[in-house]
Short mmCIF file of C-alpha atoms and ligand atoms in Angstrom, two decimals:
data_model
loop_
_atom_site.label_atom_id
_atom_site.label_comp_id
_atom_site.label_asym_id
_atom_site.label_seq_id
_atom_site.Cartn_x
_atom_site.Cartn_y
_atom_site.Cartn_z
CA MET A 1 -79.43 202.29 205.70
CA ASN A 2 -79.14 201.23 202.06
CA ILE A 3 -82.62 201.24 200.50
CA CYS A 4 -82.30 197.56 199.41
CA ASP A 5 -81.85 196.49 203.05
CA LYS A 6 -85.12 198.12 204.07
CA PRO A 7 -88.14 195.93 204.77
CA ILE A 8 -91.17 195.34 202.57
CA GLY A 9 -94.39 196.56 204.21
CA VAL A 10 -97.41 194.27 203.93
CA PHE A 11 -100.87 195.27 205.10
CA ASP A 12 -104.42 193.98 205.35
CA SER A 13 -107.57 194.78 207.30
CA GLY A 14 -106.49 192.04 209.72
CA VAL A 15 -104.98 188.55 209.62
CA GLY A 16 -105.90 187.84 205.98
CA GLY A 17 -102.73 189.28 204.46
CA ILE A 18 -100.68 186.73 206.38
CA THR A 19 -101.55 184.28 203.57
CA VAL A 20 -99.81 186.67 201.13
CA LEU A 21 -96.95 187.33 203.55
CA LYS A 22 -96.26 183.60 203.65
CA GLU A 23 -96.09 183.48 199.83
CA LEU A 24 -93.71 186.47 199.87
CA CYS A 25 -91.45 184.86 202.49
CA THR A 26 -91.46 181.57 200.55
CA LEU A 27 -90.48 183.31 197.30
CA MET A 28 -88.06 185.86 198.82
CA PRO A 29 -86.91 184.48 202.19
CA ASN A 30 -83.94 186.87 202.33
CA GLU A 31 -86.14 189.98 202.37
CA ASN A 32 -87.22 191.67 205.63
CA TYR A 33 -90.94 192.22 206.24
CA ILE A 34 -93.14 194.39 208.43
CA TYR A 35 -96.74 193.21 208.56
CA PHE A 36 -99.55 195.51 209.67
CA GLY A 37 -103.01 194.06 210.35
CA ASP A 38 -105.70 196.67 210.91
CA SER A 39 -107.78 194.28 213.04
CA LEU A 40 -109.19 197.14 215.11
CA ASN A 41 -110.99 198.34 211.98
CA ALA A 42 -111.73 194.96 210.36
CA PRO A 43 -113.72 194.10 208.36
CA TYR A 44 -113.12 196.52 205.49
CA GLY A 45 -115.44 194.55 203.20
CA SER A 46 -118.64 196.20 204.41
CA LYS A 47 -117.30 199.77 204.75
CA SER A 48 -117.78 202.74 202.42
CA ASP A 49 -115.15 203.59 199.79
CA GLU A 50 -114.22 206.74 201.75
CA GLU A 51 -113.61 204.77 204.93
CA ILE A 52 -111.58 202.09 203.13
CA GLU A 53 -109.48 204.74 201.37
CA ALA A 54 -108.80 206.63 204.61
CA LEU A 55 -107.90 203.46 206.55
CA SER A 56 -105.66 202.17 203.75
CA GLU A 57 -103.83 205.50 203.53
CA LYS A 58 -103.31 205.52 207.29
CA ALA A 59 -101.97 201.96 207.18
CA ILE A 60 -99.51 202.78 204.40
CA GLU A 61 -98.36 205.95 206.19
CA LYS A 62 -97.67 203.81 209.25
CA LEU A 63 -95.53 201.47 207.15
CA CYS A 64 -93.76 204.45 205.56
CA ARG A 65 -92.80 205.68 209.05
CA ALA A 66 -91.20 202.26 209.57
CA GLU A 67 -89.11 203.03 206.45
CA VAL A 68 -90.31 200.32 204.11
CA LYS A 69 -89.02 200.25 200.51
CA ALA A 70 -92.30 198.98 199.01
CA VAL A 71 -95.84 198.21 200.15
CA VAL A 72 -97.91 195.15 199.35
CA ILE A 73 -101.64 195.76 199.83
CA ALA A 74 -102.47 192.18 200.83
CA CYS A 75 -106.19 192.91 200.75
CA ASN A 76 -108.43 192.55 197.69
CA THR A 77 -110.94 195.03 199.10
CA ALA A 78 -108.39 197.79 199.77
CA THR A 79 -106.73 197.15 196.40
CA SER A 80 -109.95 197.48 194.44
CA VAL A 81 -111.06 200.62 196.28
CA ALA A 82 -107.85 202.49 197.06
CA ALA A 83 -104.71 201.23 195.26
CA ALA A 84 -104.91 203.51 192.22
CA LYS A 85 -105.42 206.67 194.33
CA LEU A 86 -102.72 205.69 196.82
CA ARG A 87 -100.22 205.15 193.99
CA GLU A 88 -100.80 208.76 192.95
CA LYS A 89 -100.24 210.06 196.49
CA ILE A 90 -97.44 207.87 197.84
CA LYS A 91 -94.08 207.70 196.12
CA LEU A 92 -93.26 204.07 196.81
CA PRO A 93 -93.88 200.93 194.76
CA ILE A 94 -97.38 199.77 195.81
CA ILE A 95 -98.35 196.25 194.78
CA GLY A 96 -101.96 195.12 195.05
CA ILE A 97 -103.84 191.84 194.78
CA GLU A 98 -106.79 190.72 192.69
CA PRO A 99 -108.94 187.56 192.63
CA ALA A 100 -107.17 184.79 190.65
CA VAL A 101 -109.89 184.58 187.99
CA LYS A 102 -107.39 184.42 185.12
CA PRO A 103 -105.53 181.24 186.17
CA ALA A 104 -108.79 179.58 187.27
CA ALA A 105 -110.57 180.28 183.95
CA ASN A 106 -107.55 179.22 181.90
CA ALA A 107 -107.27 175.97 183.86
CA HIS A 108 -111.00 175.17 183.62
CA PRO A 109 -112.38 176.38 180.26
CA GLY A 110 -116.11 175.82 179.84
CA LYS A 111 -116.55 175.01 183.53
CA THR A 112 -118.19 176.78 186.47
CA ILE A 113 -115.94 178.92 188.66
CA VAL A 114 -117.18 180.43 191.93
CA VAL A 115 -115.41 183.61 193.07
CA MET A 116 -115.69 184.24 196.81
CA ALA A 117 -114.92 187.78 197.98
CA THR A 118 -116.21 190.63 200.12
CA PRO A 119 -119.34 192.45 198.91
CA VAL A 120 -117.22 195.55 198.18
CA THR A 121 -114.67 193.72 195.99
CA LEU A 122 -117.38 192.09 193.89
CA LYS A 123 -119.22 195.36 193.31
CA LYS A 124 -116.21 197.35 192.11
CA GLU A 125 -115.51 198.07 188.44
CA LYS A 126 -112.12 196.35 188.72
CA PHE A 127 -113.75 192.99 189.44
CA LEU A 128 -116.62 193.49 186.97
CA GLN A 129 -114.07 194.07 184.19
CA LEU A 130 -111.98 191.08 185.27
CA ALA A 131 -115.02 188.77 185.33
CA LYS A 132 -116.18 190.10 181.94
CA SER A 133 -112.76 189.41 180.36
CA TYR A 134 -112.99 185.72 181.27
CA SER A 135 -116.74 185.17 180.93
CA GLU A 136 -116.34 183.70 177.46
CA ILE A 137 -113.84 181.15 178.72
CA ALA A 138 -115.69 179.96 181.84
CA LYS A 139 -118.92 180.51 183.74
CA ILE A 140 -117.94 182.94 186.50
CA ILE A 141 -120.23 183.08 189.54
CA PRO A 142 -119.49 185.89 192.04
CA LEU A 143 -120.27 184.83 195.60
CA PRO A 144 -120.23 187.64 198.20
CA CYS A 145 -119.31 186.45 201.69
CA PRO A 146 -120.36 189.18 204.14
CA GLY A 147 -119.08 188.49 207.63
CA LEU A 148 -116.73 185.62 206.73
CA ALA A 149 -113.50 187.62 207.15
CA GLN A 150 -114.71 188.75 210.56
CA LEU A 151 -115.32 185.14 211.64
CA ILE A 152 -111.80 184.21 210.49
CA GLU A 153 -110.43 187.07 212.64
CA GLY A 154 -111.83 185.09 215.59
CA GLY A 155 -109.26 182.29 215.16
CA GLU A 156 -109.92 178.83 216.68
CA GLU A 157 -112.86 180.10 218.75
CA THR A 158 -115.05 180.66 215.71
CA LYS A 159 -114.14 177.45 213.84
CA LYS A 160 -117.59 175.86 214.27
CA ASP A 161 -119.33 179.06 213.10
CA ILE A 162 -117.07 179.20 210.04
CA GLU A 163 -117.95 175.60 209.12
CA LYS A 164 -121.65 176.36 209.46
CA TYR A 165 -121.32 179.60 207.47
CA LEU A 166 -119.53 177.87 204.59
CA CYS A 167 -121.93 174.95 204.53
CA ASN A 168 -124.93 177.29 204.20
CA LEU A 169 -123.11 179.51 201.70
CA PHE A 170 -122.32 176.70 199.24
CA GLU A 171 -125.55 174.74 199.60
CA PRO A 172 -127.27 176.47 196.62
CA TYR A 173 -124.19 175.91 194.39
CA MET A 174 -123.57 172.21 195.08
CA SER A 175 -125.72 171.00 192.18
CA GLN A 176 -123.67 173.13 189.74
CA LYS A 177 -120.54 171.16 190.68
CA PRO A 178 -118.04 174.03 190.33
CA ALA A 179 -114.66 172.99 188.94
CA ALA A 180 -112.82 175.74 190.79
CA ILE A 181 -113.23 178.18 193.65
CA VAL A 182 -111.35 181.48 193.60
CA LEU A 183 -110.59 182.88 197.05
CA GLY A 184 -110.89 186.60 196.31
CA CYS A 185 -110.25 187.73 199.87
CA THR A 186 -106.93 187.10 201.58
CA HIS A 187 -108.64 185.85 204.74
CA TYR A 188 -110.21 182.87 202.96
CA PRO A 189 -107.07 180.79 202.25
CA HIS A 190 -106.91 180.28 206.06
CA VAL A 191 -110.06 178.13 205.67
CA ALA A 192 -109.34 176.61 202.22
CA HIS A 193 -109.27 173.08 203.70
CA ILE A 194 -112.80 173.52 205.10
CA ILE A 195 -114.02 174.72 201.69
CA SER A 196 -112.49 171.76 199.77
CA ASN A 197 -113.94 169.30 202.25
CA LEU A 198 -117.48 170.53 201.56
CA PHE A 199 -117.41 169.06 198.04
CA GLU A 200 -117.66 165.41 197.12
CA HIS A 201 -115.98 166.01 193.75
CA ASP A 202 -112.51 167.53 193.15
CA VAL A 203 -112.54 171.32 193.28
CA GLU A 204 -109.40 173.28 192.50
CA ILE A 205 -108.80 176.21 194.83
CA PHE A 206 -107.09 179.37 193.54
CA ASP A 207 -105.89 182.41 195.43
CA GLY A 208 -104.01 185.52 194.37
CA GLY A 209 -101.23 185.33 196.97
CA HIS A 210 -98.64 183.61 194.81
CA GLY A 211 -99.23 185.91 191.83
CA THR A 212 -98.89 188.94 194.12
CA ALA A 213 -95.60 187.64 195.53
CA ARG A 214 -94.26 187.06 191.99
CA GLU A 215 -95.33 190.56 190.93
CA THR A 216 -93.64 192.05 194.01
CA LYS A 217 -90.39 190.24 193.15
CA ARG A 218 -90.62 191.39 189.53
CA GLN A 219 -91.09 195.04 190.55
CA LEU A 220 -88.26 194.94 193.10
CA GLU A 221 -85.92 193.45 190.49
CA GLU A 222 -86.94 196.01 187.90
CA LEU A 223 -86.28 198.86 190.35
CA ALA A 224 -83.02 197.28 191.62
CA LEU A 225 -84.48 197.12 195.13
CA THR A 226 -83.94 193.44 195.99
CA ASN A 227 -82.11 192.70 199.21
CA PRO A 228 -78.62 191.30 198.49
CA GLN A 229 -78.33 189.49 201.84
CA LYS A 230 -78.06 185.69 201.68
CA GLU A 231 -79.43 185.00 205.19
CA LYS A 232 -83.10 184.68 206.05
CA GLY A 233 -84.69 188.08 206.71
CA PHE A 234 -86.87 189.09 209.66
CA VAL A 235 -90.67 189.22 209.86
CA LYS A 236 -92.20 191.73 212.28
CA PHE A 237 -95.91 191.60 213.07
CA THR A 238 -97.82 194.73 214.10
CA SER A 239 -101.53 195.34 214.64
CA SER A 240 -103.90 198.22 215.36
CA SER A 241 -105.73 195.95 217.81
CA THR A 242 -105.12 196.56 221.49
CA ASN A 243 -105.84 192.90 222.20
CA ASP A 244 -102.54 191.35 223.35
CA ASP A 245 -103.44 188.00 221.80
CA GLN A 246 -103.62 189.45 218.28
CA ILE A 247 -99.89 189.22 217.56
CA ASP A 248 -99.87 185.62 218.87
CA LEU A 249 -102.76 184.77 216.54
CA MET A 250 -100.86 186.33 213.62
CA LYS A 251 -97.72 184.30 214.38
CA LYS A 252 -99.74 181.12 214.79
CA LEU A 253 -101.56 181.65 211.48
CA PHE A 254 -98.27 182.48 209.75
CA ASP A 255 -96.61 179.30 211.02
CA SER A 256 -99.53 177.03 210.22
CA PHE A 257 -100.49 178.43 206.80
CA LEU A 258 -99.44 176.25 203.88
CA PRO A 259 -99.52 178.14 200.55
CA ILE A 260 -102.17 176.67 198.20
N1 DGL B 1 -108.73 190.44 203.55
C1 DGL B 1 -109.48 191.40 202.85
C2 DGL B 1 -109.62 191.11 201.37
O1 DGL B 1 -108.75 190.50 200.81
C3 DGL B 1 -110.71 192.02 203.43
C4 DGL B 1 -111.49 191.38 204.49
C5 DGL B 1 -112.34 192.42 205.20
O2 DGL B 1 -111.77 193.15 206.00
O3 DGL B 1 -113.55 192.49 204.93
O4 DGL B 1 -110.56 191.52 200.75
#
């Protein structure tokens, strides 16, 4: 098979990366995609660096066996912990994601911006540097959300718990009237509507999915790896979970997700 015809591999700790996959499919509908959600091992956001690195490597090796031409790490946590090391080990273009602090700060200078992410992402040097670079433009408040990705993995069944979680989470920040919320975990765009509805004033929501899709396209073009086919490509969902309903949940989330 010609390398350009090969699929793009996309992976996350679970169903979060589907929000990035949707952006990729919207931007490059003619590409083929293989999605791998490591739901059996989710959440990554409370694991050690060693565990996250090992799981991410295993996920990418799995995608390599499926003969992908590039890998998108559709997980902020895995990107901040493991992307640099994996790029040294694996000879494929590896594209990561980072919280969309830059566009949020540029759009709301002088205002308060809340960055939601896993505890691991917010502790890593990569995020600390990013937040520091924009701290003179806007007031950046990191907001760790332990357990939220896991609730989102539960689908419809955990909707009430998610609403309660978010309500409690934002309560202390309401008086600061944030101008923007950055969704620094790919699971969170699945509940963006619940987050916006918590606020009485207008809050702009940012996520890194679109930027990641654009960067993927740029790299594929630069390496002459874009798929020349004119027809819509295929999307194949795979999961480490042995629960039969997991693939159905992935398809449902993919169909219902509207890019922000
Ligand atoms: N979706 C992932 C992220 O973007 C991680 C969620 C988790 O497994 O904790 O950070």
